[in-house]
mmCIF file of C-alpha atoms in Angstrom:
data_model
loop_
_atom_site.group_PDB
_atom_site.id
_atom_site.type_symbol
_atom_site.label_atom_id
_atom_site.label_comp_id
_atom_site.label_asym_id
_atom_site.label_seq_id
_atom_site.Cartn_x
_atom_site.Cartn_y
_atom_site.Cartn_z
ATOM 1 C CA MET A 256 -15.743 67.938 -78.509
ATOM 2 C CA ILE A 257 -14.625 64.347 -78.364
ATOM 3 C CA PHE A 258 -10.997 63.209 -78.386
ATOM 4 C CA LYS A 259 -9.918 59.627 -79.091
ATOM 5 C CA GLU A 260 -6.668 57.950 -77.962
ATOM 6 C CA PHE A 261 -5.314 54.409 -77.710
ATOM 7 C CA TYR A 262 -5.478 53.162 -74.118
ATOM 8 C CA GLY A 263 -3.986 49.668 -74.253
ATOM 9 C CA ASN A 264 -4.463 46.036 -75.179
ATOM 10 C CA THR A 265 -6.454 43.585 -73.057
ATOM 11 C CA GLN A 266 -5.001 40.272 -71.921
ATOM 12 C CA TYR A 267 -6.678 38.798 -75.009
ATOM 13 C CA ASP A 268 -4.877 41.358 -77.237
ATOM 14 C CA GLN A 269 -8.021 43.440 -77.978
ATOM 15 C CA GLN A 270 -7.400 47.114 -78.603
ATOM 16 C CA VAL A 271 -9.036 49.519 -76.163
ATOM 17 C CA TYR A 272 -9.565 53.213 -76.749
ATOM 18 C CA ARG A 273 -10.346 56.166 -74.474
ATOM 19 C CA PHE A 274 -12.789 58.766 -75.663
ATOM 20 C CA THR A 275 -12.851 62.118 -73.784
ATOM 21 C CA LEU A 276 -15.936 64.334 -73.987
ATOM 22 C CA VAL A 277 -15.179 68.005 -73.239
ATOM 23 C CA ASN A 278 -17.459 71.028 -72.971
ATOM 24 C CA ARG A 279 -16.599 74.743 -73.191
ATOM 25 C CA SER A 280 -16.365 75.201 -69.418
ATOM 26 C CA GLY A 281 -13.691 72.510 -69.157
ATOM 27 C CA THR A 282 -15.751 69.693 -67.721
ATOM 28 C CA ARG A 283 -14.502 66.457 -69.223
ATOM 29 C CA VAL A 284 -15.494 62.819 -69.065
ATOM 30 C CA SER A 285 -13.248 59.983 -70.278
ATOM 31 C CA VAL A 286 -14.883 56.682 -71.316
ATOM 32 C CA LEU A 287 -13.108 53.449 -72.197
ATOM 33 C CA THR A 288 -14.315 50.999 -74.813
ATOM 34 C CA TYR A 289 -13.436 48.302 -72.237
ATOM 35 C CA GLY A 290 -16.608 47.889 -70.152
ATOM 36 C CA GLY A 291 -17.860 51.323 -71.223
ATOM 37 C CA ILE A 292 -16.006 52.493 -68.108
ATOM 38 C CA ILE A 293 -16.133 56.135 -66.982
ATOM 39 C CA GLN A 294 -12.385 56.398 -66.287
ATOM 40 C CA SER A 295 -12.378 60.021 -65.162
ATOM 41 C CA PHE A 296 -14.886 62.845 -64.615
ATOM 42 C CA PHE A 297 -13.299 66.248 -64.114
ATOM 43 C CA PHE A 298 -15.399 69.142 -62.850
ATOM 44 C CA ARG A 299 -13.805 72.415 -61.649
ATOM 45 C CA GLY A 300 -10.467 70.667 -61.964
ATOM 46 C CA ILE A 301 -11.432 67.842 -59.572
ATOM 47 C CA ASP A 302 -11.720 64.226 -60.712
ATOM 48 C CA ILE A 303 -14.789 62.845 -58.897
ATOM 49 C CA VAL A 304 -14.738 59.140 -59.868
ATOM 50 C CA LEU A 305 -12.489 56.339 -58.652
ATOM 51 C CA GLY A 306 -10.475 54.575 -61.317
ATOM 52 C CA PHE A 307 -7.096 53.431 -62.661
ATOM 53 C CA ASP A 308 -4.387 54.809 -64.916
ATOM 54 C CA ASN A 309 -3.970 51.582 -66.918
ATOM 55 C CA LEU A 310 -6.082 48.904 -68.486
ATOM 56 C CA GLN A 311 -4.437 46.029 -66.626
ATOM 57 C CA ASN A 312 -5.696 47.249 -63.293
ATOM 58 C CA TYR A 313 -9.254 47.464 -64.681
ATOM 59 C CA GLU A 314 -8.921 43.835 -65.753
ATOM 60 C CA LEU A 315 -7.585 42.759 -62.378
ATOM 61 C CA GLN A 316 -10.147 44.497 -60.185
ATOM 62 C CA ASP A 317 -13.471 42.867 -59.359
ATOM 63 C CA ALA A 318 -15.378 45.905 -58.019
ATOM 64 C CA TYR A 319 -16.978 46.918 -61.390
ATOM 65 C CA ILE A 320 -15.368 50.346 -61.068
ATOM 66 C CA GLY A 321 -16.928 52.804 -63.526
ATOM 67 C CA ALA A 322 -18.414 50.115 -65.782
ATOM 68 C CA ILE A 323 -21.603 49.411 -67.676
ATOM 69 C CA ILE A 324 -23.414 46.587 -65.892
ATOM 70 C CA GLY A 325 -25.407 43.989 -67.798
ATOM 71 C CA ARG A 326 -27.217 41.976 -68.838
ATOM 72 C CA PHE A 327 -28.779 42.252 -65.413
ATOM 73 C CA ALA A 328 -27.601 44.779 -62.823
ATOM 74 C CA ASN A 329 -27.599 43.612 -59.203
ATOM 75 C CA ARG A 330 -28.556 40.146 -57.930
ATOM 76 C CA ILE A 331 -30.678 37.257 -59.134
ATOM 77 C CA GLY A 332 -31.404 34.758 -56.380
ATOM 78 C CA ASN A 333 -29.705 31.355 -56.728
ATOM 79 C CA GLY A 334 -28.768 32.296 -60.291
ATOM 80 C CA VAL A 335 -32.153 31.083 -61.476
ATOM 81 C CA PHE A 336 -35.186 32.733 -63.050
ATOM 82 C CA PRO A 337 -38.359 31.530 -64.854
ATOM 83 C CA LEU A 338 -39.471 32.886 -68.248
ATOM 84 C CA ASN A 339 -42.069 31.480 -70.622
ATOM 85 C CA ASN A 340 -42.289 28.176 -68.744
ATOM 86 C CA THR A 341 -38.536 27.686 -68.926
ATOM 87 C CA THR A 342 -36.143 27.905 -65.980
ATOM 88 C CA TYR A 343 -32.843 29.585 -66.863
ATOM 89 C CA HIS A 344 -29.681 28.943 -64.904
ATOM 90 C CA LEU A 345 -27.127 31.728 -64.672
ATOM 91 C CA VAL A 346 -23.545 31.757 -63.418
ATOM 92 C CA LYS A 347 -23.344 32.138 -59.630
ATOM 93 C CA ASN A 348 -20.607 34.670 -58.832
ATOM 94 C CA ASN A 349 -21.794 36.227 -55.528
ATOM 95 C CA GLY A 350 -22.223 33.458 -52.976
ATOM 96 C CA PRO A 351 -25.475 31.663 -53.868
ATOM 97 C CA ASN A 352 -26.523 34.434 -56.263
ATOM 98 C CA HIS A 353 -25.823 35.813 -59.719
ATOM 99 C CA LEU A 354 -24.468 39.383 -59.653
ATOM 100 C CA HIS A 355 -24.065 42.106 -62.308
ATOM 101 C CA GLY A 356 -24.266 39.870 -65.351
ATOM 102 C CA GLY A 357 -21.951 37.110 -64.204
ATOM 103 C CA VAL A 358 -18.246 36.347 -64.379
ATOM 104 C CA GLU A 359 -17.866 37.884 -67.845
ATOM 105 C CA GLY A 360 -20.554 40.590 -67.783
ATOM 106 C CA PHE A 361 -20.774 43.730 -69.879
ATOM 107 C CA ASP A 362 -18.121 45.290 -67.606
ATOM 108 C CA ARG A 363 -15.535 42.882 -69.098
ATOM 109 C CA LYS A 364 -16.405 43.323 -72.766
ATOM 110 C CA VAL A 365 -14.751 45.506 -75.392
ATOM 111 C CA TRP A 366 -17.460 47.655 -76.967
ATOM 112 C CA ARG A 367 -17.492 49.011 -80.509
ATOM 113 C CA ALA A 368 -17.479 52.831 -80.565
ATOM 114 C CA GLU A 369 -18.894 55.453 -82.914
ATOM 115 C CA GLU A 370 -18.883 59.232 -82.600
ATOM 116 C CA LYS A 371 -22.148 60.798 -83.738
ATOM 117 C CA ASP A 372 -23.878 64.110 -82.968
ATOM 118 C CA GLU A 373 -21.199 65.025 -80.424
ATOM 119 C CA SER A 374 -22.056 61.846 -78.512
ATOM 120 C CA LEU A 375 -20.172 58.600 -77.938
ATOM 121 C CA HIS A 376 -22.131 55.513 -78.967
ATOM 122 C CA LEU A 377 -20.992 52.136 -77.675
ATOM 123 C CA PHE A 378 -22.295 48.844 -79.106
ATOM 124 C CA TYR A 379 -22.115 45.274 -77.871
ATOM 125 C CA THR A 380 -23.878 42.086 -79.024
ATOM 126 C CA SER A 381 -24.462 39.603 -76.207
ATOM 127 C CA LEU A 382 -24.934 36.177 -77.764
ATOM 128 C CA ASP A 383 -27.708 33.708 -76.896
ATOM 129 C CA GLY A 384 -26.616 31.712 -73.862
ATOM 130 C CA GLU A 385 -23.932 34.137 -72.678
ATOM 131 C CA GLU A 386 -23.652 33.719 -68.870
ATOM 132 C CA GLY A 387 -26.867 31.683 -69.182
ATOM 133 C CA TYR A 388 -29.154 34.401 -70.592
ATOM 134 C CA PRO A 389 -31.521 33.646 -73.467
ATOM 135 C CA GLY A 390 -31.546 35.539 -76.756
ATOM 136 C CA ASN A 391 -29.089 37.530 -78.842
ATOM 137 C CA LEU A 392 -29.143 41.010 -77.254
ATOM 138 C CA GLU A 393 -28.085 44.031 -79.288
ATOM 139 C CA THR A 394 -27.046 46.729 -76.806
ATOM 140 C CA GLU A 395 -26.217 50.414 -77.308
ATOM 141 C CA VAL A 396 -25.092 52.900 -74.666
ATOM 142 C CA VAL A 397 -24.806 56.612 -75.499
ATOM 143 C CA TYR A 398 -22.756 59.112 -73.504
ATOM 144 C CA HIS A 399 -23.330 62.841 -74.078
ATOM 145 C CA LEU A 400 -21.903 65.833 -72.182
ATOM 146 C CA ASP A 401 -23.718 69.143 -72.672
ATOM 147 C CA GLU A 402 -22.753 72.712 -71.915
ATOM 148 C CA GLU A 403 -24.690 72.725 -68.644
ATOM 149 C CA ASN A 404 -22.369 70.074 -67.182
ATOM 150 C CA CYS A 405 -24.949 67.320 -67.605
ATOM 151 C CA LEU A 406 -23.688 63.851 -68.573
ATOM 152 C CA SER A 407 -26.496 61.783 -70.044
ATOM 153 C CA ILE A 408 -26.261 58.021 -70.299
ATOM 154 C CA GLU A 409 -28.845 56.400 -72.560
ATOM 155 C CA TYR A 410 -29.307 52.642 -72.718
ATOM 156 C CA LYS A 411 -30.967 50.755 -75.572
ATOM 157 C CA ALA A 412 -31.378 47.023 -76.179
ATOM 158 C CA ALA A 413 -33.311 44.641 -78.444
ATOM 159 C CA THR A 414 -33.510 40.854 -78.462
ATOM 160 C CA ASP A 415 -34.441 38.051 -80.842
ATOM 161 C CA LYS A 416 -35.795 35.933 -77.966
ATOM 162 C CA ASP A 417 -37.641 36.933 -74.798
ATOM 163 C CA THR A 418 -35.084 37.717 -72.091
ATOM 164 C CA ILE A 419 -34.453 39.917 -69.056
ATOM 165 C CA VAL A 420 -32.524 43.186 -69.102
ATOM 166 C CA ASN A 421 -31.438 45.647 -66.412
ATOM 167 C CA LEU A 422 -28.609 48.041 -67.376
ATOM 168 C CA THR A 423 -26.801 50.612 -65.228
ATOM 169 C CA ASN A 424 -23.449 52.302 -64.625
ATOM 170 C CA HIS A 425 -21.278 51.408 -61.641
ATOM 171 C CA SER A 426 -19.195 54.562 -61.120
ATOM 172 C CA TYR A 427 -17.860 55.195 -57.610
ATOM 173 C CA PHE A 428 -18.185 58.881 -56.825
ATOM 174 C CA ASN A 429 -16.238 60.899 -54.300
ATOM 175 C CA LEU A 430 -17.314 64.516 -54.786
ATOM 176 C CA ASN A 431 -14.347 65.797 -52.749
ATOM 177 C CA GLY A 432 -12.018 64.164 -55.252
ATOM 178 C CA HIS A 433 -11.225 60.539 -56.119
ATOM 179 C CA SER A 434 -8.200 60.508 -53.820
ATOM 180 C CA PHE A 435 -9.905 62.231 -50.870
ATOM 181 C CA GLY A 436 -10.081 59.063 -48.788
ATOM 182 C CA THR A 437 -13.469 58.027 -47.403
ATOM 183 C CA LEU A 438 -16.976 59.373 -47.816
ATOM 184 C CA GLU A 439 -16.623 61.749 -44.870
ATOM 185 C CA GLU A 440 -17.996 65.222 -45.634
ATOM 186 C CA HIS A 441 -20.649 63.927 -48.029
ATOM 187 C CA GLU A 442 -24.281 64.962 -47.782
ATOM 188 C CA VAL A 443 -26.935 62.898 -49.572
ATOM 189 C CA GLN A 444 -30.658 63.256 -50.261
ATOM 190 C CA ILE A 445 -32.692 60.418 -51.855
ATOM 191 C CA PHE A 446 -36.139 61.038 -53.338
ATOM 192 C CA GLY A 447 -37.769 57.874 -52.037
ATOM 193 C CA ASP A 448 -39.437 56.901 -48.780
ATOM 194 C CA THR A 449 -39.284 53.105 -49.168
ATOM 195 C CA PHE A 450 -36.665 50.510 -50.066
ATOM 196 C CA THR A 451 -36.567 46.798 -50.926
ATOM 197 C CA GLU A 452 -35.663 44.789 -47.820
ATOM 198 C CA ASN A 453 -32.566 42.594 -48.060
ATOM 199 C CA ASP A 454 -31.680 39.256 -46.581
ATOM 200 C CA GLU A 455 -28.202 38.460 -45.200
ATOM 201 C CA ASN A 456 -26.897 37.875 -48.757
ATOM 202 C CA ALA A 457 -28.061 41.336 -49.947
ATOM 203 C CA LEU A 458 -30.868 39.745 -51.929
ATOM 204 C CA PRO A 459 -34.336 41.325 -51.734
ATOM 205 C CA THR A 460 -36.865 39.365 -49.688
ATOM 206 C CA GLY A 461 -39.735 40.791 -51.721
ATOM 207 C CA LYS A 462 -40.866 43.106 -48.927
ATOM 208 C CA ILE A 463 -40.920 46.891 -49.221
ATOM 209 C CA ARG A 464 -39.923 48.763 -46.042
ATOM 210 C CA GLY A 465 -40.445 52.364 -45.099
ATOM 211 C CA VAL A 466 -37.453 54.558 -44.266
ATOM 212 C CA HIS A 467 -39.159 56.519 -41.479
ATOM 213 C CA ASN A 468 -37.300 56.363 -38.149
ATOM 214 C CA THR A 469 -34.484 54.279 -39.657
ATOM 215 C CA PRO A 470 -30.938 55.085 -40.834
ATOM 216 C CA MET A 471 -32.257 54.525 -44.404
ATOM 217 C CA ASP A 472 -34.072 57.880 -44.234
ATOM 218 C CA PHE A 473 -32.425 60.325 -46.618
ATOM 219 C CA ARG A 474 -35.575 62.229 -47.489
ATOM 220 C CA GLN A 475 -33.788 65.314 -46.154
ATOM 221 C CA PRO A 476 -30.079 65.900 -46.742
ATOM 222 C CA ASN A 477 -27.984 63.893 -44.264
ATOM 223 C CA LEU A 478 -24.318 63.110 -43.828
ATOM 224 C CA LEU A 479 -23.781 59.862 -45.670
ATOM 225 C CA LEU A 480 -21.728 58.140 -42.989
ATOM 226 C CA ASP A 481 -23.546 59.597 -40.022
ATOM 227 C CA ARG A 482 -25.738 56.521 -39.353
ATOM 228 C CA ILE A 483 -24.033 53.854 -41.395
ATOM 229 C CA ASP A 484 -22.838 51.839 -38.404
ATOM 230 C CA GLU A 485 -26.054 51.947 -36.423
ATOM 231 C CA ASP A 486 -27.480 48.770 -34.891
ATOM 232 C CA TYR A 487 -29.915 48.041 -37.736
ATOM 233 C CA ASP A 488 -30.301 44.678 -39.433
ATOM 234 C CA GLN A 489 -30.148 45.984 -43.003
ATOM 235 C CA LEU A 490 -26.879 47.787 -42.398
ATOM 236 C CA LYS A 491 -25.362 44.838 -40.570
ATOM 237 C CA PHE A 492 -26.154 42.520 -43.505
ATOM 238 C CA GLY A 493 -24.225 44.677 -45.985
ATOM 239 C CA LYS A 494 -21.695 46.320 -43.653
ATOM 240 C CA GLY A 495 -23.254 49.598 -44.724
ATOM 241 C CA TYR A 496 -25.577 50.807 -47.450
ATOM 242 C CA ASP A 497 -26.124 48.412 -50.348
ATOM 243 C CA HIS A 498 -29.842 48.814 -50.940
ATOM 244 C CA ASN A 499 -32.402 49.575 -53.616
ATOM 245 C CA TRP A 500 -34.549 52.636 -52.913
ATOM 246 C CA VAL A 501 -37.963 52.920 -54.550
ATOM 247 C CA ILE A 502 -38.030 56.320 -56.182
ATOM 248 C CA HIS A 503 -41.186 58.474 -56.276
ATOM 249 C CA GLY A 504 -43.103 58.861 -59.537
ATOM 250 C CA ASP A 505 -42.635 57.840 -63.160
ATOM 251 C CA GLY A 506 -40.603 59.082 -66.110
ATOM 252 C CA LEU A 507 -37.447 61.131 -65.909
ATOM 253 C CA ARG A 508 -37.367 62.533 -62.379
ATOM 254 C CA PRO A 509 -35.006 63.389 -59.480
ATOM 255 C CA PHE A 510 -33.378 60.402 -57.820
ATOM 256 C CA VAL A 511 -30.623 61.743 -55.634
ATOM 257 C CA LYS A 512 -28.814 64.932 -54.690
ATOM 258 C CA ALA A 513 -25.313 64.687 -53.235
ATOM 259 C CA ARG A 514 -22.804 67.288 -52.132
ATOM 260 C CA GLY A 515 -19.080 67.164 -51.309
ATOM 261 C CA LEU A 516 -18.780 69.519 -48.378
ATOM 262 C CA VAL A 517 -15.057 70.086 -48.886
ATOM 263 C CA SER A 518 -15.108 70.704 -52.645
ATOM 264 C CA GLY A 519 -18.549 72.313 -52.690
ATOM 265 C CA ILE A 520 -19.460 70.182 -55.729
ATOM 266 C CA MET A 521 -23.124 69.184 -55.920
ATOM 267 C CA MET A 522 -24.368 66.332 -58.089
ATOM 268 C CA GLU A 523 -27.983 65.646 -59.057
ATOM 269 C CA ILE A 524 -29.064 62.391 -60.686
ATOM 270 C CA PHE A 525 -32.262 61.979 -62.703
ATOM 271 C CA SER A 526 -33.546 58.750 -64.246
ATOM 272 C CA ASP A 527 -36.649 56.979 -65.556
ATOM 273 C CA GLN A 528 -36.005 53.718 -63.723
ATOM 274 C CA PRO A 529 -38.090 52.438 -60.796
ATOM 275 C CA GLY A 530 -35.198 52.110 -58.330
ATOM 276 C CA MET A 531 -31.698 53.106 -57.344
ATOM 277 C CA GLN A 532 -29.074 51.055 -55.538
ATOM 278 C CA MET A 533 -26.875 53.119 -53.238
ATOM 279 C CA TYR A 534 -23.679 51.248 -52.451
ATOM 280 C CA THR A 535 -21.080 52.797 -50.123
ATOM 281 C CA ALA A 536 -18.172 50.568 -51.237
ATOM 282 C CA ASN A 537 -18.337 48.590 -48.016
ATOM 283 C CA PHE A 538 -16.310 45.691 -49.446
ATOM 284 C CA LEU A 539 -13.844 47.668 -51.580
ATOM 285 C CA ASN A 540 -10.439 46.074 -50.922
ATOM 286 C CA LEU A 541 -8.124 46.670 -53.845
ATOM 287 C CA SER A 542 -4.648 45.199 -54.096
ATOM 288 C CA MET A 543 -3.577 47.868 -56.607
ATOM 289 C CA LYS A 544 -3.396 51.650 -56.377
ATOM 290 C CA GLY A 545 -5.805 53.936 -58.203
ATOM 291 C CA LYS A 546 -5.194 56.954 -60.384
ATOM 292 C CA ASN A 547 -2.105 58.999 -59.413
ATOM 293 C CA ASN A 548 -1.227 56.283 -56.883
ATOM 294 C CA ALA A 549 -4.352 56.973 -54.862
ATOM 295 C CA ILE A 550 -5.415 54.444 -52.197
ATOM 296 C CA TYR A 551 -9.108 53.483 -52.295
ATOM 297 C CA PRO A 552 -10.123 52.015 -48.933
ATOM 298 C CA ALA A 553 -13.572 50.683 -48.088
ATOM 299 C CA ARG A 554 -16.212 53.458 -48.182
ATOM 300 C CA SER A 555 -14.055 55.687 -50.398
ATOM 301 C CA GLY A 556 -16.723 56.077 -53.072
ATOM 302 C CA VAL A 557 -20.478 55.841 -53.436
ATOM 303 C CA CYS A 558 -22.405 54.249 -56.305
ATOM 304 C CA PHE A 559 -25.831 55.484 -57.341
ATOM 305 C CA GLU A 560 -27.028 52.676 -59.653
ATOM 306 C CA THR A 561 -30.285 53.620 -61.373
ATOM 307 C CA GLN A 562 -31.991 50.350 -62.135
ATOM 308 C CA GLY A 563 -34.884 47.973 -62.219
ATOM 309 C CA PHE A 564 -35.395 46.167 -58.913
ATOM 310 C CA PRO A 565 -32.896 43.429 -57.960
ATOM 311 C CA ASP A 566 -34.160 39.864 -58.436
ATOM 312 C CA ALA A 567 -37.229 41.231 -60.220
ATOM 313 C CA PRO A 568 -37.705 38.059 -62.330
ATOM 314 C CA ASN A 569 -38.325 36.095 -59.101
ATOM 315 C CA LYS A 570 -40.393 38.594 -57.170
ATOM 316 C CA ARG A 571 -44.087 39.077 -57.797
ATOM 317 C CA GLY A 572 -45.053 42.702 -57.419
ATOM 318 C CA PHE A 573 -41.617 44.020 -58.545
ATOM 319 C CA PRO A 574 -41.586 45.927 -61.874
ATOM 320 C CA SER A 575 -41.025 43.511 -64.741
ATOM 321 C CA SER A 576 -37.531 43.266 -66.276
ATOM 322 C CA VAL A 577 -38.691 41.135 -69.214
ATOM 323 C CA LEU A 578 -37.777 42.347 -72.704
ATOM 324 C CA LYS A 579 -39.834 40.677 -75.382
ATOM 325 C CA THR A 580 -38.902 40.035 -78.962
ATOM 326 C CA GLY A 581 -39.832 43.046 -81.111
ATOM 327 C CA GLU A 582 -39.723 45.479 -78.222
ATOM 328 C CA GLN A 583 -36.929 47.881 -77.287
ATOM 329 C CA TYR A 584 -35.424 48.424 -73.864
ATOM 330 C CA ARG A 585 -34.754 52.121 -73.302
ATOM 331 C CA SER A 586 -33.545 53.942 -70.227
ATOM 332 C CA LYS A 587 -31.918 57.272 -69.516
ATOM 333 C CA THR A 588 -29.911 58.677 -66.605
ATOM 334 C CA LEU A 589 -28.714 62.253 -66.216
ATOM 335 C CA ILE A 590 -25.809 63.243 -63.967
ATOM 336 C CA VAL A 591 -25.790 67.017 -63.446
ATOM 337 C CA LEU A 592 -22.967 68.878 -61.671
ATOM 338 C CA HIS A 593 -23.111 72.274 -60.021
#
């Protein structure tokens, strides 16, 4: 079942709605037409995503909480990339780099919504030149909650001019409950044994590093915060985890398994993307309170951003993020709760 309700008006007087997907066991996911944001995700009566009770706080925050990220998730070095013998200049909004689609990325847009086949379909047209990107990009994101407590997020895009695309969702999870505090009592396993090395600005250098004998090794379940402050260059650069893991295999496959040791909730994520950024909210510093007056300090949620590799347009050897005219971008991520 899907329920629709008015949520509020943006600062530009655009109407925003909240759609809530509910299954027979009582699991429910609320999605806003503003940014395609996952505003709440209740499982066994516990809301496991950070968020806000009103639209104004979503507009004020700059942490991409719960939102669809596009056109290009993660960083593009110096806000520049080459394509078809042309150099494109994007907005720089993260030090010297372009991050998460720019100042007015997909997270700040009001999406058109349709209910179809017990799924929520969101649509947005990104115009040629928006934030510096070439081509008119027609984007669709589909949310579906099944009876096995699996939330699927499907991304589709097509362009009338060759461009780059990398879409993801930026939900902050705390499996012990959104208001639990920090990520203490979280166990994580990642199905990858290498990651893309970062420089001091969290931009990939182009090198792939192994996780063996480093605090990046989550091949077996480990407490998430157990090694986060170790004397390791990669953790120092980002004040914690903010890295892209290379995930084994191709097609729809396991990416990560996480468990809240207090709630007992386990989450598995599957995707068909080449990588996954795990971000432990190291820089979260909100001036406003979250849902039910919750306080969200740094490291109070973890993002698992299934994605193409950061800065892929500028790194030879990274999987291509180019979407050509006449082709369709398609990606799928499954979030399964137990």
